[in-house]
XYZ file of C-alpha atoms in Angstrom:
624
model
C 62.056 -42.113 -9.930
C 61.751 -44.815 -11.686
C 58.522 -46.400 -10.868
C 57.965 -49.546 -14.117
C 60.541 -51.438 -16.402
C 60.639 -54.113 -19.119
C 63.403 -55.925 -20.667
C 63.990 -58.279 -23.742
C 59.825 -58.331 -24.217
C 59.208 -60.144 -27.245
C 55.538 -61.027 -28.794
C 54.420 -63.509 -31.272
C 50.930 -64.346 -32.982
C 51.457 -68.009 -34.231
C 54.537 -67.676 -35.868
C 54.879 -64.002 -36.691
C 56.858 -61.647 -34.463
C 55.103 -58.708 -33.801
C 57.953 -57.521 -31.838
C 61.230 -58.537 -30.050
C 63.808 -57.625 -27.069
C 62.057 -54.708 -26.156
C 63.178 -52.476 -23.102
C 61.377 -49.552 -21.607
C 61.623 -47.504 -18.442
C 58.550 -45.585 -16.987
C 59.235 -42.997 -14.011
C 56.897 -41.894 -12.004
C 55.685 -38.241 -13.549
C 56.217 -39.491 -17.268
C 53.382 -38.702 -20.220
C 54.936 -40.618 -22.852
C 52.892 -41.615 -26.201
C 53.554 -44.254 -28.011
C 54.055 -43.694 -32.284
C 54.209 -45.758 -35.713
C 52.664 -46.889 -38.671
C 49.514 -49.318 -38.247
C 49.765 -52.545 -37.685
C 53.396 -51.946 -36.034
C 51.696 -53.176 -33.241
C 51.648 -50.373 -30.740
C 47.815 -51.699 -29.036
C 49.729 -55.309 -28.717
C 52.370 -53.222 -26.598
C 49.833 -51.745 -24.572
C 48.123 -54.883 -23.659
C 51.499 -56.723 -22.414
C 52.416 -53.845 -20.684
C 49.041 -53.978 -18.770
C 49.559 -57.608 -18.620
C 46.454 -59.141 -19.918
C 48.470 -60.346 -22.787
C 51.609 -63.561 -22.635
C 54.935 -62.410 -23.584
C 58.320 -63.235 -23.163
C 60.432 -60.457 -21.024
C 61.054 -58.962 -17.653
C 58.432 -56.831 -16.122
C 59.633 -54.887 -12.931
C 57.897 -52.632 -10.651
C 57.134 -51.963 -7.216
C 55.005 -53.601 -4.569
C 51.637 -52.795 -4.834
C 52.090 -50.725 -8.721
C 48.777 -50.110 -9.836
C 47.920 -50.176 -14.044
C 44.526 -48.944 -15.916
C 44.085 -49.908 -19.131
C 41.762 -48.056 -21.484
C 41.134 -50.051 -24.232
C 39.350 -49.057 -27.508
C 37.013 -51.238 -27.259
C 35.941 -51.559 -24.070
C 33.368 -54.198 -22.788
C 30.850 -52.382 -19.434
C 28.240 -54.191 -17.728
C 24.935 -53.775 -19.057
C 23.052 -54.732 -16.059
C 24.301 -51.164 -14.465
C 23.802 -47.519 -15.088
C 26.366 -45.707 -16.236
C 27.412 -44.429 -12.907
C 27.789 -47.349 -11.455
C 30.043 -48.914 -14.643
C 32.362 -46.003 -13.532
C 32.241 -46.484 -9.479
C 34.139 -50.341 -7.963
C 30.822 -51.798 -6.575
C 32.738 -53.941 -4.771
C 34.534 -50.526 -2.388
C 33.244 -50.681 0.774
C 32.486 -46.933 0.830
C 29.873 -48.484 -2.105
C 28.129 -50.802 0.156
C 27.766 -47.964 2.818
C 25.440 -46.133 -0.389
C 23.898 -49.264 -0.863
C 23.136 -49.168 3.041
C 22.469 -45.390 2.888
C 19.967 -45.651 -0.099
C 18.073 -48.622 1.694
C 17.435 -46.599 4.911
C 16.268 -43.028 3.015
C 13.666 -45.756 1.386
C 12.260 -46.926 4.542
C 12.154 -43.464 5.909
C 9.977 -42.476 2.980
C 7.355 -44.739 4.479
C 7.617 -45.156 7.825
C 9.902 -41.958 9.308
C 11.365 -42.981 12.627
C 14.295 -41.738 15.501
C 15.841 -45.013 15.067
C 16.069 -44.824 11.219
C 17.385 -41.909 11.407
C 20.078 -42.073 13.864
C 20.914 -45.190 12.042
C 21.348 -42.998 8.954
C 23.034 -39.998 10.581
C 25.577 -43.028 11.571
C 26.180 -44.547 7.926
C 26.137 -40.988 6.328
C 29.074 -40.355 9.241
C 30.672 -43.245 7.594
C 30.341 -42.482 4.317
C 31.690 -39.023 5.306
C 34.827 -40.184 7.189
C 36.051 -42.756 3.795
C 35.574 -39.644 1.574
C 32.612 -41.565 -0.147
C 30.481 -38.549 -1.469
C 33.765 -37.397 -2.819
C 34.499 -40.326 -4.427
C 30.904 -40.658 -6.081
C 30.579 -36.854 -6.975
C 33.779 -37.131 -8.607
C 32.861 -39.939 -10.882
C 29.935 -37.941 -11.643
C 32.279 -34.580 -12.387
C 35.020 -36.554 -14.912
C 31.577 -38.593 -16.786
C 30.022 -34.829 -16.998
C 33.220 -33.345 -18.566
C 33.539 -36.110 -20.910
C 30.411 -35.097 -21.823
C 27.984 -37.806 -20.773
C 25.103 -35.988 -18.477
C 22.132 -38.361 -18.072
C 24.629 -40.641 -15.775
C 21.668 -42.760 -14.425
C 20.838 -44.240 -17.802
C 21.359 -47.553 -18.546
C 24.083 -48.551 -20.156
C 22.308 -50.041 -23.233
C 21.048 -47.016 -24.279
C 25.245 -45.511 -25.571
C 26.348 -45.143 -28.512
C 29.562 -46.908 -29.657
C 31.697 -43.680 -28.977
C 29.586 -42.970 -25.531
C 30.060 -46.550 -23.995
C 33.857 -45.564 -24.641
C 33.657 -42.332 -22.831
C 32.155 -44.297 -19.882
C 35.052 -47.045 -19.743
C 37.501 -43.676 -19.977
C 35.824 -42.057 -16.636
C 36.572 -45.458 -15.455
C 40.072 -45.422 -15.748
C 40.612 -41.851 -14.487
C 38.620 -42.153 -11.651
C 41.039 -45.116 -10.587
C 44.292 -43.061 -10.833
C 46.526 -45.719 -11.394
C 50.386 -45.705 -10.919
C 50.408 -45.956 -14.368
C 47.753 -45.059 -16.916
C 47.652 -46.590 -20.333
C 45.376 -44.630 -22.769
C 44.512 -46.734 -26.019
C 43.116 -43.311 -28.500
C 41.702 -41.767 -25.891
C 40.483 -38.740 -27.770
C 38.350 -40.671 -30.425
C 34.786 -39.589 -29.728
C 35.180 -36.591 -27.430
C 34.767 -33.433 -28.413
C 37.070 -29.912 -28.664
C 35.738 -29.199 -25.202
C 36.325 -32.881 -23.633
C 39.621 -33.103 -25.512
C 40.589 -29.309 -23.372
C 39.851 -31.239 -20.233
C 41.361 -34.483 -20.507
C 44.475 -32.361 -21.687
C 44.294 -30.307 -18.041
C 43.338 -33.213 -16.208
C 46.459 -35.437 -17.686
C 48.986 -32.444 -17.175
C 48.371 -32.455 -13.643
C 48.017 -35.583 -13.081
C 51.488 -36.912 -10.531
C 51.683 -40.650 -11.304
C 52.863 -41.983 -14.914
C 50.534 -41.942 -18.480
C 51.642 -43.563 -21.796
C 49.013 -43.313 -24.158
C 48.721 -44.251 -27.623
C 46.781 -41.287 -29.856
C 46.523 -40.067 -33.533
C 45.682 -36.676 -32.068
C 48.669 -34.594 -32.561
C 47.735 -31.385 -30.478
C 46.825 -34.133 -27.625
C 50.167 -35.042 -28.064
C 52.060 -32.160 -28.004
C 50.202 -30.735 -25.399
C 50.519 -33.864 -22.328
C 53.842 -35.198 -23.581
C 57.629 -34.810 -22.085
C 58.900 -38.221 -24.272
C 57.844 -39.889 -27.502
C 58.540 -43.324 -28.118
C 58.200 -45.005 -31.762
C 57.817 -48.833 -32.296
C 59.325 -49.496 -36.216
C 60.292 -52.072 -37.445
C 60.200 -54.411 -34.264
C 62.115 -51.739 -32.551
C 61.750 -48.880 -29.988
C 62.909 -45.163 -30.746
C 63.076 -42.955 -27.622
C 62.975 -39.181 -28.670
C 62.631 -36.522 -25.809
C 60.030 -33.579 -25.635
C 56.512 -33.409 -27.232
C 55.730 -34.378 -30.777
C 57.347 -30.969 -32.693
C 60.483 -31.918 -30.789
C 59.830 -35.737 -32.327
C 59.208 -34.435 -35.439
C 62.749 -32.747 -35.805
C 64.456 -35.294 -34.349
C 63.920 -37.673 -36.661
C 64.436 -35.777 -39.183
C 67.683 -34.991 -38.213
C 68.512 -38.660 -37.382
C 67.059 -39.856 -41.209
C 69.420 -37.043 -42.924
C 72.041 -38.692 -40.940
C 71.235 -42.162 -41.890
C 70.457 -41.469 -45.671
C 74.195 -39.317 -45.498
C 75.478 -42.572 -44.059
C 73.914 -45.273 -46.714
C 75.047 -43.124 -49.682
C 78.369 -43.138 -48.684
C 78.273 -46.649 -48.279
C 76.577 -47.398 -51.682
C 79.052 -44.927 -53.141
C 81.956 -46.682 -51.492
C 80.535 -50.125 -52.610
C 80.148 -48.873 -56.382
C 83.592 -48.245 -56.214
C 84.689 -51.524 -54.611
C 82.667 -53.785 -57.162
C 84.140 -51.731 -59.788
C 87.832 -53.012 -58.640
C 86.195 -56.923 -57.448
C 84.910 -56.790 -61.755
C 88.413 -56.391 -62.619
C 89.124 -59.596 -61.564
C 90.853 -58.854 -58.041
C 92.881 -62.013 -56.485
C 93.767 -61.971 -52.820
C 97.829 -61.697 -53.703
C 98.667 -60.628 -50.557
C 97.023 -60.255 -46.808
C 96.317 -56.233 -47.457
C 93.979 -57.671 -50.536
C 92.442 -60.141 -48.883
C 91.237 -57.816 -46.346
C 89.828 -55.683 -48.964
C 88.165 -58.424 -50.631
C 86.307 -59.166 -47.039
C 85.363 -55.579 -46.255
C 83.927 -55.674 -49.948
C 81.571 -58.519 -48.303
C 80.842 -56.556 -45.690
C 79.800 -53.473 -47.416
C 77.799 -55.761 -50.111
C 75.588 -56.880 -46.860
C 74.881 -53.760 -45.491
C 73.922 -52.014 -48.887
C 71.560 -54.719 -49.609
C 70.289 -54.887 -46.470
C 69.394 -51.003 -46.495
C 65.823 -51.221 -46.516
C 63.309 -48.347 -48.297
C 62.685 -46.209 -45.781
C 58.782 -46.505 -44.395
C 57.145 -43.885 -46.264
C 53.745 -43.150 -47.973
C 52.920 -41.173 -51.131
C 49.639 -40.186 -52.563
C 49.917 -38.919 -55.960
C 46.462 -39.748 -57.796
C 44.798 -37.603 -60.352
C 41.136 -36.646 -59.764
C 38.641 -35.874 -62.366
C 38.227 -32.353 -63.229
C 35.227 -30.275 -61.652
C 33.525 -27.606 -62.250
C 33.000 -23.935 -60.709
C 30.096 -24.573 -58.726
C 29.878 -28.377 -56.317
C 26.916 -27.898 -53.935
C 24.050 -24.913 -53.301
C 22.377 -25.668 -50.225
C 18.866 -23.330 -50.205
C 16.897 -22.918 -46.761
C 18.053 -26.994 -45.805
C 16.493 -28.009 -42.303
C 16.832 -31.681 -40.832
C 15.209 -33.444 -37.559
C 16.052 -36.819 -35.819
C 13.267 -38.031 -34.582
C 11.694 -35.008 -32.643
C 15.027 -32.714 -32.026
C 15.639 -30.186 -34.514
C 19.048 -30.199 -35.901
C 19.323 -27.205 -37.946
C 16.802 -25.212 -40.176
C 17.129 -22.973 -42.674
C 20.609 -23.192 -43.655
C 21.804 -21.927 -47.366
C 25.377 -21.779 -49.250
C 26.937 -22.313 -52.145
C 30.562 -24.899 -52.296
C 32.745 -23.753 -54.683
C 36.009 -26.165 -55.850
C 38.629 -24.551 -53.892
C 36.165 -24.716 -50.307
C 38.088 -26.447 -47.529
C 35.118 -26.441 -44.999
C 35.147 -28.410 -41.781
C 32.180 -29.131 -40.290
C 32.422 -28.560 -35.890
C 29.881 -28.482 -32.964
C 28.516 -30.282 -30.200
C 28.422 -34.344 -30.394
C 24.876 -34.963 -31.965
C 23.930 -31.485 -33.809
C 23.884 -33.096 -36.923
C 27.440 -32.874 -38.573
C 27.529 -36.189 -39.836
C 23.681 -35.948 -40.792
C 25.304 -32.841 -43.094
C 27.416 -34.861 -44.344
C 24.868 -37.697 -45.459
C 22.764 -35.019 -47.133
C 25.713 -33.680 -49.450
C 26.667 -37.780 -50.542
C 22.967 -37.853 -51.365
C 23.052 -40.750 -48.868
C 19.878 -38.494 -47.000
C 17.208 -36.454 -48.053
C 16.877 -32.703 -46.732
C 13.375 -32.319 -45.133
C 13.503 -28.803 -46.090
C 15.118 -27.183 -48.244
C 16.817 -28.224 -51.540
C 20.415 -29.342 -52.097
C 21.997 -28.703 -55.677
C 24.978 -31.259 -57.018
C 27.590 -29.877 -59.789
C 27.279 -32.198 -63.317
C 30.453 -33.190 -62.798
C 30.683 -33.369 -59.001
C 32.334 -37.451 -58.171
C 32.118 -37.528 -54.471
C 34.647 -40.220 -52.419
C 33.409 -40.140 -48.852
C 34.961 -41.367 -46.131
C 32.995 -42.446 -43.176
C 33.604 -43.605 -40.126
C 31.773 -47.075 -39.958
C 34.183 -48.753 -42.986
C 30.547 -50.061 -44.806
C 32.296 -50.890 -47.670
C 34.985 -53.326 -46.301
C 34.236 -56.689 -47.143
C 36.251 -58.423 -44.175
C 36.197 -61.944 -45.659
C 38.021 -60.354 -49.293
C 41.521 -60.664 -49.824
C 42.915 -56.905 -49.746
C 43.965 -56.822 -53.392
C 40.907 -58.271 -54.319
C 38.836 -55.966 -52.746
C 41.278 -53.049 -53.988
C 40.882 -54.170 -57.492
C 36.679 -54.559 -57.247
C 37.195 -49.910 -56.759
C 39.576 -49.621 -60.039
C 42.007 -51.967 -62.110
C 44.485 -49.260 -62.382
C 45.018 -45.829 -60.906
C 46.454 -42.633 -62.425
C 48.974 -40.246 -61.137
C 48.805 -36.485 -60.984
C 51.222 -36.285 -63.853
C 48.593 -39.055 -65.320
C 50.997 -42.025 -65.335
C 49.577 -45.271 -64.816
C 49.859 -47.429 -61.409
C 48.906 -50.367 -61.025
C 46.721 -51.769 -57.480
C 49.763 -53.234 -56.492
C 52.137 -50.512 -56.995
C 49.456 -48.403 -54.879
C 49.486 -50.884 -51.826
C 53.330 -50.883 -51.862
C 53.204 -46.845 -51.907
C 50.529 -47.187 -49.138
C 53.000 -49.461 -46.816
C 51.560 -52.718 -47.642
C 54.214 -54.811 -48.623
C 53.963 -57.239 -51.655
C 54.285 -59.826 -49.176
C 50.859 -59.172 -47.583
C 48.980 -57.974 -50.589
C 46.954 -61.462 -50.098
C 45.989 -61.178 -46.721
C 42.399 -61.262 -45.607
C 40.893 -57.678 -44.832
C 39.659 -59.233 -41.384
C 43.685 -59.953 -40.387
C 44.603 -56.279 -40.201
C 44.540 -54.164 -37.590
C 42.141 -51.186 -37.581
C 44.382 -48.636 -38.718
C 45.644 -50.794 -41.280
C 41.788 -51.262 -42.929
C 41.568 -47.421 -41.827
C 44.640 -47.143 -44.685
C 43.099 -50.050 -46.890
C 39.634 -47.963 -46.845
C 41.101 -44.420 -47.581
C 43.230 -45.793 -50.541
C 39.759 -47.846 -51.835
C 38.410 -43.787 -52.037
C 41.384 -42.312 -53.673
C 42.130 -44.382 -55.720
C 38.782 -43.848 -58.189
C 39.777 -40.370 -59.259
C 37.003 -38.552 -56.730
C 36.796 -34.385 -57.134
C 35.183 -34.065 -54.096
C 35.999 -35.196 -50.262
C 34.067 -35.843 -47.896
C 35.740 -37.065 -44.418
C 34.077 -37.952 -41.597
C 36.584 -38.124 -38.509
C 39.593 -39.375 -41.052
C 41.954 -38.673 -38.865
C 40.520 -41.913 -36.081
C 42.767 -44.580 -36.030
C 45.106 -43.574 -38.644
C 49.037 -43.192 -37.433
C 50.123 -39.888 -37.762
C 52.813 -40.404 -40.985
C 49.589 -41.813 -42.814
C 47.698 -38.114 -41.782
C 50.808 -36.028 -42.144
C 50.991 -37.597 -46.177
C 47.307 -36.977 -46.523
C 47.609 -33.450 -45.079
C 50.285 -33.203 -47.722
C 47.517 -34.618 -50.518
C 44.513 -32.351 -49.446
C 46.943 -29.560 -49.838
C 47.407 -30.260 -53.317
C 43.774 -31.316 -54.135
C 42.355 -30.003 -56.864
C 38.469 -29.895 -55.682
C 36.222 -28.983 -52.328
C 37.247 -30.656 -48.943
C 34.540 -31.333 -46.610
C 34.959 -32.698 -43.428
C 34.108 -33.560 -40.128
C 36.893 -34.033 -37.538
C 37.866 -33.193 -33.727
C 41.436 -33.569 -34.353
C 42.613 -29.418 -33.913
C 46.088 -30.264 -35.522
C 44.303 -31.763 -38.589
C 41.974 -29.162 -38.920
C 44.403 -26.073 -38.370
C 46.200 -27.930 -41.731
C 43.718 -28.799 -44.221
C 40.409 -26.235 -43.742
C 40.714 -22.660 -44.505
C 36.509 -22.026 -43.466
C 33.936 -24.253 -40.379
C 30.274 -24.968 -40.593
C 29.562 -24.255 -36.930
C 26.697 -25.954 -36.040
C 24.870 -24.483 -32.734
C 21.630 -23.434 -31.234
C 19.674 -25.197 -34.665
C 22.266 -22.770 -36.577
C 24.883 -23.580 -39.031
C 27.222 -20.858 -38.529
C 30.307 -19.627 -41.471
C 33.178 -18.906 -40.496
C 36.000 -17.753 -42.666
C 39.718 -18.163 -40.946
C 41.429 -21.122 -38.556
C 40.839 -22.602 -35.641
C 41.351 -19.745 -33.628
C 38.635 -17.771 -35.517
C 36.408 -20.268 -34.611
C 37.329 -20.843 -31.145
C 36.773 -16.803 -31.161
C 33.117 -16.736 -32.776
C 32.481 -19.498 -30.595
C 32.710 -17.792 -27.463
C 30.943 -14.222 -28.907
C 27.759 -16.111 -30.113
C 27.534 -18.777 -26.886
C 28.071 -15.477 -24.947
C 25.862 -13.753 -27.246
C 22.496 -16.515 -27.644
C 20.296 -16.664 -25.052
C 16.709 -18.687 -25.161
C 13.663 -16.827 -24.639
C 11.120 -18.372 -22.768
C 7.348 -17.282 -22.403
C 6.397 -16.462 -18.592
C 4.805 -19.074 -16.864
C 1.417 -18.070 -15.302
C 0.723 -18.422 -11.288
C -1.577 -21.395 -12.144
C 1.059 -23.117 -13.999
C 4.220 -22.713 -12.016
C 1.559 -23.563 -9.027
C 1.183 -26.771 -10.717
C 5.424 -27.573 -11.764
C 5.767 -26.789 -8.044
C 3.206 -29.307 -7.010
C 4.983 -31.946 -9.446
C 8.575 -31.562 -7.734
C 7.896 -32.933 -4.752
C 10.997 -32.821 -2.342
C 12.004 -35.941 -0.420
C 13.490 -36.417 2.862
C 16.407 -37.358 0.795
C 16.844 -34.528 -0.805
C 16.877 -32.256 1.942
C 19.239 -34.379 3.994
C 21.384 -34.331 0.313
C 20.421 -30.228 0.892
C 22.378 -30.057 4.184
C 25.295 -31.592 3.498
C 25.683 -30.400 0.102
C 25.513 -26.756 1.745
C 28.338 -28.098 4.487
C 30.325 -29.499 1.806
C 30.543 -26.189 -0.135
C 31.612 -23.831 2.434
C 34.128 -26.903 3.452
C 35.888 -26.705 0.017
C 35.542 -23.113 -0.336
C 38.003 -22.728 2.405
C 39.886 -25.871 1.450
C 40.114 -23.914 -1.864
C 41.358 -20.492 -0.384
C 44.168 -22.528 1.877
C 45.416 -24.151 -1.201
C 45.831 -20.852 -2.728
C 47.676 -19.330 0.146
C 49.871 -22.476 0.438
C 50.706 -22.152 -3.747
C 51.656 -18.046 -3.058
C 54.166 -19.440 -0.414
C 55.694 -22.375 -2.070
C 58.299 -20.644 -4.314
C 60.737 -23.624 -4.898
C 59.946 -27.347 -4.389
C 58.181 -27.955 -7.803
C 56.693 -31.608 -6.541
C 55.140 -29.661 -3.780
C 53.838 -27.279 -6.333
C 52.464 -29.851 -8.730
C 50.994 -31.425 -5.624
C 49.142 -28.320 -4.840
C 48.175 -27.644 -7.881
C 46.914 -31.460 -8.736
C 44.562 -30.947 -5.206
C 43.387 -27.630 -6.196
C 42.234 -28.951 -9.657
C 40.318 -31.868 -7.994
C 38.431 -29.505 -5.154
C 37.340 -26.973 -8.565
C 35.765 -30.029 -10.145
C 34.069 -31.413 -6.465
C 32.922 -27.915 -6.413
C 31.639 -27.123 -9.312
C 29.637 -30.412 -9.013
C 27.930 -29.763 -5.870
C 27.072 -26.022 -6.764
C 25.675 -27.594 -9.864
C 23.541 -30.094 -7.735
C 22.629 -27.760 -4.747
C 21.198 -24.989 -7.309
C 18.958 -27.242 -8.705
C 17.897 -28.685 -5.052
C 17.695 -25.204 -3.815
C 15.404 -24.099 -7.125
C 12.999 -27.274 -6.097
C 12.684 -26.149 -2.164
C 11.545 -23.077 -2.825
């Protein structure tokens, strides 16, 4: 059904038209991502669909449509923790806590039967609005995004965290219609796996703008590209995308030879000096016109190349002996030797904050080990690529700041190119070649940035998440590069599709270990689960005296064992609720919106579930 519609949407910044006469339909059900180059403006569409941007156009959609926009860079209230960011303070079930939390205080002090009848009536309350469901469930989508101390304040995120938060957010609304602005920058394999599940079951309508291809082929059913000021509508995930347009650019490029072919041969017979005798020539004479406009008005098609030569390197690039790092008083990993050799393709994977960028920083020379030694090739040039651009200068013209990294570049066949040759063959018209860094979007200085690297002849790479914020033509053509590259690829990345294409061995860094692994993805994935499977921690056995003490530290509130009870209720509740979704699924053989239904309800009771368990271990650990 359809369920959201615009028409003729145009949008303008000052006099440029970023867009214009736009139509798209949105049904109910749809996971749609939105494509193209940066700087097409695909976040622009976003933002008037979600209208908190003007535009001119028709918006349409039912009474009471709901719409959750998840920006990139989203703004949270400092003031709060992070669990309260995520939960609408201003829900009444919220002010029943607030109520809730106030009484358990008193009671702390001064236990009485009227405070706690008056409790026993909020918590009835609270019970009957689904309240601890709607808080425990916050607390279930912030843990699987992987953000666990959820009572922190929010000053204390990172960048990438504070955008995890603002994502919980969103999901925890379930809007009609769920806009997604690179939601997988930041998380990690694991986090990407359940955002993946939870938007595949999710009943109400997702359009979502990502670099990730794996994301995308695994959530969508329809990929629409923005190009040149226009919408393409393709059906299917991205593979299906991929050979569609294909197909539809051999049948274009068929089409505009024949017409330049046809044209050759018409200003052949106009060169003759070709009168309009009669009505027959005269008609030939205008269709010449014709077919002059359209062959001039063929446009190069919008495609990158990188073809630079690199300087040649030796055998031997780095030889890592015993290397150990700390950050402030966490370990990282100790003890960790190897040897890069020019043909390595190594990425670099583990759990946000083991230390893969800190690896990184230690082979650029950027850090030094605090054990351990780290050897560099003689004729090693590293180009690294990191994720904070540090070497944009935002107040440079772009050619400027191109030409400040090399005059001229060389090709693999070791041509000569010029900067401005290199922009144009990076998708940067000559047009905009003076534009101020700060004036482009962030995929387009994501572009500007990689081609500052290239384009000084480095023999080794170092990437640190390339593949964030770049389109995916601009990662397909360096996927093409790195395969042709003739030196040692190291990088760090989340992106599985990127991964699966340009690394042939990982750095797995777990447990204060950096792991090698020779193969794909899958290998790792496999090794993965044999040594988390494998590792356990050893701890010394506490003696009587000191676990007398821990238990004399964990004092157990009247809170908690009120939180005890009904966490013990709510269990057995969804354990049945659980086991009568089940039996309903077995009998439901043919209505497929029932079945999503069930299926959507079951997925929502595992997480509830898992959370309390979670929560009523510990409590039940402390009460004993």
């Amino acid at each position: 059904m359809e369920a959201y519609k615009i028409e003729n949407l145009t949008k303008q910044y000052g006099v440029k038209t970023v867009f214009e006469n736009l139509s798209l339909s949105i049904s109910t059900g749809d996971k749609i991502a939105l494509v193209g180059i940066n700087g097409t403006g695909k976040s622009a569409l976003l933002k008037c669909i979600a209208e908190i941007e003007e535009h001119n156009g028709t918006v349409t959609h039912p009474n009471g449509f709901t719409i959750e926009y998840a920006a990139q860079s989203p703004v949270l209230d400092e003031s709060l923790s992070i669990t309260d960011n995520v939960l609408d303070l201003a829900h009444p079930v919220m002010q029943l806590f607030k109520k809730y939390n106030h009484i358990l205080k008193q009671m702390e002090s001064d236990y009485n039967d009227t405070l706690a009848h008056e409790l026993s009536e909020v918590q009835t309350q609270i019970e009957q609005m689904d309240g601890f469901t709607y808080r425990s469930s916050a607390e279930a989508i912030l843990t699987k995004l992987g953000i666990l101390d959820l009572e922190a304040p929010v000053t204390t995120l990172s960048g990438g965290q504070k955008k995890r938060v603002a994502l919980a957010k969103s999901l925890l609304k379930a809007p009609d219609l769920l806009l997604l602005d690179e939601p997988t920058n930041h998380l990690d394999f694991e986090s990407i796996y359940w955002l993946i599940q939870f938007i595949k079951n999710y009943n109400k309508a997702v359009l979502v703008v990502t670099h990730d291809r794996y994301f995308l082929n695994e959530i969508t059913n329809r990929i629409v590209e923005l190009r040149n000021g226009k919408l393409y509508q393709y059906r299917g995930n991205y593979e299906d995308y991929i050979v569609q347009k294909a197909e539809d650019e051999l049948i274009l490029a068929n089409q505009e030879q024949k017409e330049r072919q046809l044209y050759k041969q018409e200003l052949a017979w106009m060169r003759k000096g070709a009168k309009a005798r009669t009505t027959k020539q005269q008609a030939r004479i205008d269709r010449f016109s014709d077919i002059e406009d359209k062959v001039k008005a063929q446009k190069k098609s919008e495609t990158m190349e990188i073809n630079l030569q690199n300087k040649r390197l030796g055998k031997q690039v780095f030889e890592l002996e015993s290397v150990g790092m700390h950050f402030d008083d966490k370990i990282l990993f100790e003890s960790f030797s190897d040897i890069v050799q020019t043909t390595d393709r190594i990425g670099i994977v583990g759990q946000n904050g083991t230390g893969k960028s800190t690896l990184l920083n230690l082979l650029s020379g950027e850090l030094t080990p605090e054990t351990g030694t780290i050897k560099v090739g003689q004729t090693v040039r590293v180009g690294y690529y990191r994720q904070i651009e540090m070497e944009l200068e935002k107040d440079m013209r772009m050619i400027d700041f191109l030409r400040e990294k090399a005059e001229i570049g060389f090709t693999a066949t070791g041509e000569k190119i010029s900067v401005t040759q290199l922009l144009e063959r990076f998708l940067f018209p000559s047009a905009v070649h003076g534009t101020y860094i700060s004036k482009l979007s962030g995929g387009e200085r994501k572009r500007l940035y990689l081609l500052s690297i290239l384009i000084q002849g480095p023999n080794v790479l170092l990437l640190d998440e390339p593949t964030n914020d770049l389109d995916t033509e601009t990662l397909t053509v360096l996927e093409q590069y790195l395969e042709s590259f003739k030196g040692a690829v190291i990088t760090v990345s989340h992106d599985r599709y990127f991964l699966n294409k340009a690394v042939t061995s990982y750095w797995y860094i777990h447990e204060y270990t950096v792991h090698k692994i020779l193969g794909d993805f899958e290998d790792y994935l496999d090794f993965k689960s044999q040594i988390e499977k494998s590792i356990t921690i050893q701890t010394p056995e506490k003696s009587e005296k000191h676990k007398n003490q821990e238990k004399g530290t964990k004092r157990v509130s009247y809170k908690d064992k009120r939180r005890f009870e009904f966490l013990t209720d709510a269990i057995e509740s969804l354990e049945q609720d659980i086991a009568d979704i089940d039996s309903a699924i077995a009998q439901e053989t043919t209505n497929y919106d029932k079945l999503n239904q069930l299926t959507t309800e079951r997925q929502e009771k595992e997480i509830l579930y898992e959370t309390y368990f979670e929560e009523w271990d510990e409590l039940s650990a402390r009460m004993e």
